[in-house]
Each structure stands twice: as C-alpha cells, then as structure tokens.
Amino acid sequence: MKYFSTFLLLILIIPAVAQENLIMNVDGRNQVSLNGEWNYIIDPYETGFYNYRFSERQEDDREAYWNRPTVRNISDRLEHGYQEPYTIKVPGDWNSQAEVFKYYEGTVWYQQEFDLPPVKDSEEVVLYFGAVNYEAHVYLNGKKLGMHKGGFTPFNFEVPKSLLQEKNNFLVVKVDNKRHADEIPTLNTDWWNFGGITRDVKLLLLPETFVQQYSLQLDPEQDIKKAHESGIYTLSGSIKLNEQPKNSEVTIEIPELKAKKQVEITEDSANFTFQVKDLQLWSPQNPKLYEVKLSIAGNEIQDKIGFRKIETSGKDIMLNGEKVFLRGISIHEEIPQEMRRANSRKDAAKIFEYVRDLNANMVRLAHYPHNENMTRMADSLGVLVWSEIPVYWTIDFENENVLEKAKNQLKEMIIRDRNKASVIIWSVGNETPVSEARTKFMKSLIGTARELHDTRLISAALEVTKDDEGVQHVNDPLGQFTDIVAVNEYLGWYGALPDAKENSTWEIAYDKPLFFSETGAGAKAGFHGKKEERWTEEFQKWYYEETIKMLRNMPDNYSGVSPWILMDFRSPRRNHPVYQEGWNRKGLIDNNGNKKLAFDILKSYYSNIKKASEDKNEKQEQQLIAPGAELKLLADGFAFTEGPATDADGNVYFTDQPNNKILKWSAQDEKVSVFMDNSGRANGLYFDKDGNLYAAADNRSELWKISDQKKVTIISKGFEGNKFNGPNDLWIAPSGGIYFTDPYYKRPYRNFQKQPIKEQKVYYLSPDQKQLKVAADDLIKPNGIIGTPDGKTLFVADIEDNKTWKYTIADDGSLQNKTLFTNLGSDGMTLDEKGNLYLTGNGVTVFNPQGEKILHIPVEKEWTANVTFGGKENCTLFITAMDSVFGLQMNVKGAK
Ligand code: GCB
C-alpha cells in the first residue's frame, strides 16, 4: 500500500504535462482572488516535507506541513504552525518582505484558508498560479494537487469537488527557490533569485466544458500587401477544450468587425480560419485591439486582441508589410526602489512610463517571461515585445530532462501570450556558450516554438567574438536557425574603453536582420568625474555616445537595439562595496528613480530615428502631391462653391448654390463658364456612365438627372409621402444604383421651413430607379458620400458626429459591416486610385485605406466644401472652398 500511494503521488507530480492543461486568459474568466496575506514557515531543512530519515512524508503524516497543525490535547507534540506574525504578501517575492528573507534560497511554506464561493454542480474549480519561483508543491485539505517547476510561467490544477469544503479550505504551497545545475535557469545568473509566490493566485470557477486555450491571429501565410489591396484579411487559429464533449461548436465573434465563425470541435480541439474585412491592423502608431468573444454552450470568454503581421524580408524586420526599426530597451522584472519583483498593473504602468519617456518602441523583457500585466499593457500602448525563457549561460545542454524543462517553460510562455499582438519575438535563450550540444539543444527549442504555428519571429541573444586582429565577429552557428540575429555587445565595458567602438571592425556572417539585444556600461548615479573614470555617469554617457557612433556605421541589416538596461537591478554578482553593493549598475535610471546622464543620450538617438522615420513617411505622403506642385486658384468670385463632378473628358462641373448655377471648368483650356442657370440650387453632383449629370437639387429637395442637352428629369422627391430634407451629396455605383445623403439645413430660398423627415438618412435608389430604400438611418447628419470603383465599399461622413463610416455594399445594394473609418467628418469627399480617401472641412485631409491620416492640404478659406479628381490626366485635385475653386497637381489619379 505504501508503495502504491507513492506511485500515485508520482503520477500526479509529473511536471511535463503542466502546459497541456494550462488555462489562458484567466482575466477573462469567472474567478476569485486568493491574493492577500498568507502565513508562512521558513523551512531550510525541508522538515515539513521529509522525515528524519529524509524520505518524503506520507500524505497523512500530521507533521507534514501540508496538513493542518492541530493540537488535540495539552500533551500533543507539534513542531510547526501557521500563525501571526509570520505572514507574507501574495503576490510578492519573499526577499523584499522581511530582512530574514533577503538572501534566503530554499523552502518556504505558504498557507492560506478560504471559504468556497458559490459553485454550481456543473462547474469545475481550478487553482491558478501566475508564477511561483521556482518549484511549487500545492496541497489542498491535506491532498497534493500537483507540482510545477519554472519560476516565471503560469500553471493550474483542477481541484476535485470531493476535496472541497464549504468553509476553511486549507491551502498550502511549498515553494523552493534553490538553484540547481540541471534546472532552467541553472546555478549561475546575473539577477537576484527572488523566491516566493510572485504572481496572482486565483480560484477559477469554470463551466463543465470550456475553451482552455485558443489562438487567434492574422494568418501567418497570408501576403499582407495583397490583403491591404483587397481589404480582406484571413484570421486563423486554434481552439482546445478542457474535455472531449460530443458534437460541440465554439462560436468566435468579433462584434466590431461583424465577424462570426462557428468552429466544429472534434475530440477536444480544432483549427480554423475565416475572413474579415475592414480590419485596422495593430501597430505602435495604432494599437487597435478588438473585443473577441468565444462561446461554447452559452458560456462566453472575452479577450482583446490586436492583429498584425510580423515577418522578415531579407535584411529587414517588417511589421504589417513595412520596415520597422526596433528602438528597444532591456528590462528586468523589478521595481528597484523597493528592491522587489514587479507584478501589478501599477508596476507595469510605471515601467512603461520610463519606456515612453525614452522614445522607445520596443522592450526586451529579459531574461524570463514577465508577468502578464506587462504584455497586456504593451498590447494596449503599442510597444513591441521580445519575450524570453531563462535558458541563460551554462545550462546543462547534454541533459534531455533539462531540454524538457526548457520546452515546458517555452510552451507555457507561448500559450499565455500567443494572442498578444505586441509580442513579436520569442527568444529561446541568452549568451549560451557555443558547442555542438548547445546548438542542438537550442535548435530543438526553436523547433518547438515553430511547431506551435505561431506568428512571431524567433531569436536568441548570442555573443560577439573577437579575433586576434580585434575584428568583432557575429558568427554563432545558432544564427542559422533564428529569424533575426541578435547579439549582446559590450566593447568598451568588458574589454577596452568606449573609444574603441567607433572604428571597430565587424564581420557579420548573416544577412538577416541584425539586432543588438544588449549593450551597456555601469555607473553609480550621482557619481561624477572624468569620462575615463569607471562608475562615473560621464563614463556611461561616453559609452553610449561611442556606441551610437558605432551603430551608425553598421551594415544595413542593423534593425534595432535594446541597451542594457532601463533600471539598476539586484544581482548577487555585483559586490563592489562603493559602486555596486549588490546592484548591477548598468541602468539608465538608478534604484531611486534618478535618470543618469546616458538616459538622455539614448533618448535623443531614438528621437532622431523616430523623427527620421516620420519624415520618411511624411515624404512618402508628400509624394502624393506632384513634385513642386502648389495649390492653384482656378477661379473665384462665386458665392459658395460645391459639388464638383468630372465628366469622361476630365471637365469638372461644380455648383454655386446661392447663385443657383452649375459651372464648368474646362480641362482643355482651364477656363470656367456657366453650364446651367436655374440649376435647382444644386449641391452635390455626379455623372452616370452615359454622361448624364445627377444633381442633389436642394431648392425643392429633389434628385435631378440633367442630360447633356440640359434636359432636367426629376428622379425622386421624397420618401414614403414626405419630401426629402434636402439631398446633399450623391454617388452612383457601377450598377447604376444611387446613394445619396439627406441632411437637413435651413435654406432661406425654400418653400418649406420645417424639417420634413425627422431622421437624416442615407437613401438608395435601385439601378432601374424604381425602388427607393433607406440605406442607413443610424447617422446623425450624413453628408459627404463616395464609393469605390468596384462598387463594394461606401464611405459616408457624419458631419455632426464628426466621423466617417465605411460600409460594405451587398449585392442587393444594402449596406453592411458598418465600421468607423476615422474620427473626422466631411462635407464632400473623393477617393484616389490607391484607395486614399480625401475629406474636407478644414482644408483637405487624406487618409490611407487603413484609416491613418497621411496628409493635410491646407486651404486658406474658412471652409473647404468638396473635392474631386479631374483634368485631362485625372490627376488634378479640384477643390471647392467658399468663393473659389482650386487645383492641385497630384502624383496619383482619381479612382475610376
Ligand atoms: C549580459 C547578460 C546580462 C548581464 C549583463 C551584464 O551579457 O546577458 O544578463 O546582466 O551582461 O551586466 O554584464
């Protein structure tokens, strides 16, 4: 019996399966926090675990620390207990909580009691730990739930219902942070081995069947440029349930995109793909997150997910098809002011405040997965992330078990954060010494990461080697297998002085993107002197200045840098009694939050790069305008110009509404003449395929068709027996169907002064002009309107709500998938051949198809009412503004 139970115990505690049952996105689930004050016992000899013969105690051994210490009578001998003042905060490392823990490495028992929250019969109860450093044995009411190794990744155990009591559940966690040669990390690191339950503890109350893990991202196989062009994006992912229910279906919904996908689950998992339209991609400039809902059998879990494509193309890192430079900074998970591990949202906010201040767009979260608040916040702030497992320095690379442990941590990291758009790089390790066994080990980790079909790049921080001639080589064989080649570089700190950097010679064996994952020098904040003097702020500043000079000479695959490190951090290896005192001093900010001189050096390097890339974008945008072109006055002296429309020859017709005229600007001689008097106070105009001019004739609230012989036909004058409010602007689809807006503006010249139709709507007149329907009635005051030449997309501006909306046009002409295009309304609008949208009001503002503002064309008039493309080549941007009309020569043609 004895052997049997030990065997059972062993089955329970195999750590290799931990990530298989890992529940992700715990924030989106029904939960009760078990954070707070816990009791503890420091147990350096592990007396609570082993008996005096040093074998593991029996489960029911009353001296085992997982059992409730009860004294039955006054003679009872009991040699342990959980009570005040021996309490400790969870989450939190123990080292920072009491002097006795500062250097402690070993076992501490944590104990907490909880009453069971209301649980339905069908519900499952799961105990979840954000992280425990390093080895955790978890017991509830005297029974072992399981064991987990790995100090920086989450794990959970299902709690059998039979074990739970309504009151006073006795929860004990044995936490052991001893270092071992065959663990990950190993004996030797350059960071403090903070022990304890360092992240949140939660009780999850889950339905019988639930989605345990899922991935949802842009399909990695898709060509992002083509997706941009077509406006159709493929999302793909996977779902894993906690069990194998019969005939089940999971619904994935992205309400904002009006996307819904039902996924049939066979056994317990499934892969899926589906397409969405009008997606705004996630990027540092636009960290757009979509609410995503996954439901099964009426139970829903919610998440916020951004969609972006990260890939390499030759020497470049590409984000959403555009080259991106990583202005990074390395970070340890510490709040140095309090000498503790960071954990909360507040901690993350503090850290990111510094990151922003530095003008960085990327963080290297070294050397282990940081808490989830960091990656969630990076997602919402638009900061790119490198996330790493602690395969650091001299791991036991020959040992298969060690490889398994590394793989577990890798999988747990990926499963937790696989849907975070911010995470663009998984790193499988840092500065591992080159050997055949090492490369095999690391290659196997890379293989594991790739098997998970993830959408990130894979890398590892490698070392630089220097030959006898002083040449710096980047040639670690592992570089063959990583997506980007990353190296830690310390020339001028470890070896030589900073002035050795500028003229250093580099030989880089790889043509892939090159990233400097570290570079840095130590300085004690407040210590000043000559730049040659170690530990002065001047030395560190000099080091950064020389580093920047060196980086400027790097080959063109240089794709970014994340210097070492944002803040001073605790390290047992740093024992100078004056300058270090247990701190690694390479921080740009010290342990009291003081910025050192080097901070501003890096900050201005980054600000220059940022500006240069913005200028480049600006230049690209400027390229929309023909070289040297300026806004040219074409004609003036009108009362109020509106409604330009272009005929097949490029002549532009526009209106002067107060004077009741339609005018014609000739593409041939650029002269303006009157086309028509008594024009029904026409406002918006548009030509059909046969050369008839359609006009929003405001005078009597009608829609007119004007033939080339100037014969007027009234096409429509009202809806369901009511007059229109005043058709304002229109667009004719390739099918011949007409969309027009009907806002209400008081006009002195009209024969009615009351708003005829309460709502201001968008109408659709069928191609045969027999059926008039409401196309949209949920805008406040629709005004400008334009569609794409393929007839598939319509843009409508709400001038009162100051928004422009984008719709998909269905085959029957109805509008679907309403999505916000941009937070700017417009009077009239037009499109160019690249799909850029031109809005008016304050001059002309141009947006790319993703809704990002790319250009503003100032027009020195109080109001800019409308635009179109015209002229012989269809590349004159024709602008109506108050009493004038202007032309601007463009590098693009109007959409046709
Ligand atoms: C490195 C390590 C980092 C150290 C740093 C240093 O290369 O990757 O963990 O803390 O150097 O300060 O020496």
Coordinates of C-alpha atoms and ligand atoms in Angstrom, one line a residue, residues 190 367 392-393 430-431 488 490 494 518 564 569 574 584 586, ligand 1:
D190 CA 23.2 37.8 -13.1
H367 CA 15.6 37.0 -19.2
Y392 CA 20.8 31.5 -19.6
W393 CA 24.5 30.9 -19.8
N430 CA 20.7 34.3 -23.7
E431 CA 24.5 34.0 -24.2
N488 CA 24.9 41.2 -26.8
Y490 CA 29.9 45.2 -24.6
Y494 CA 34.2 44.4 -20.9
E518 CA 22.3 44.3 -25.2
W564 CA 21.2 47.0 -21.1
F569 CA 18.7 45.8 -10.7
R574 CA 27.9 42.8 -8.2
N584 CA 24.1 45.8 -11.4
K586 CA 24.1 49.4 -15.9
Ligands
GCB1 C1 25.0 40.2 -20.2 C2 23.9 39.4 -19.7 C3 23.1 40.2 -18.7 C4 24.0 40.8 -17.7 C5 24.9 41.8 -18.5 C6 25.9 42.5 -17.6 O1 25.5 40.0 -21.3 O2 23.0 38.9 -20.7 O3 22.2 39.3 -18.1 O4 23.4 41.4 -16.6 O5 25.5 41.1 -19.5 O6 25.6 43.4 -16.9 O7 27.0 42.1 -17.6

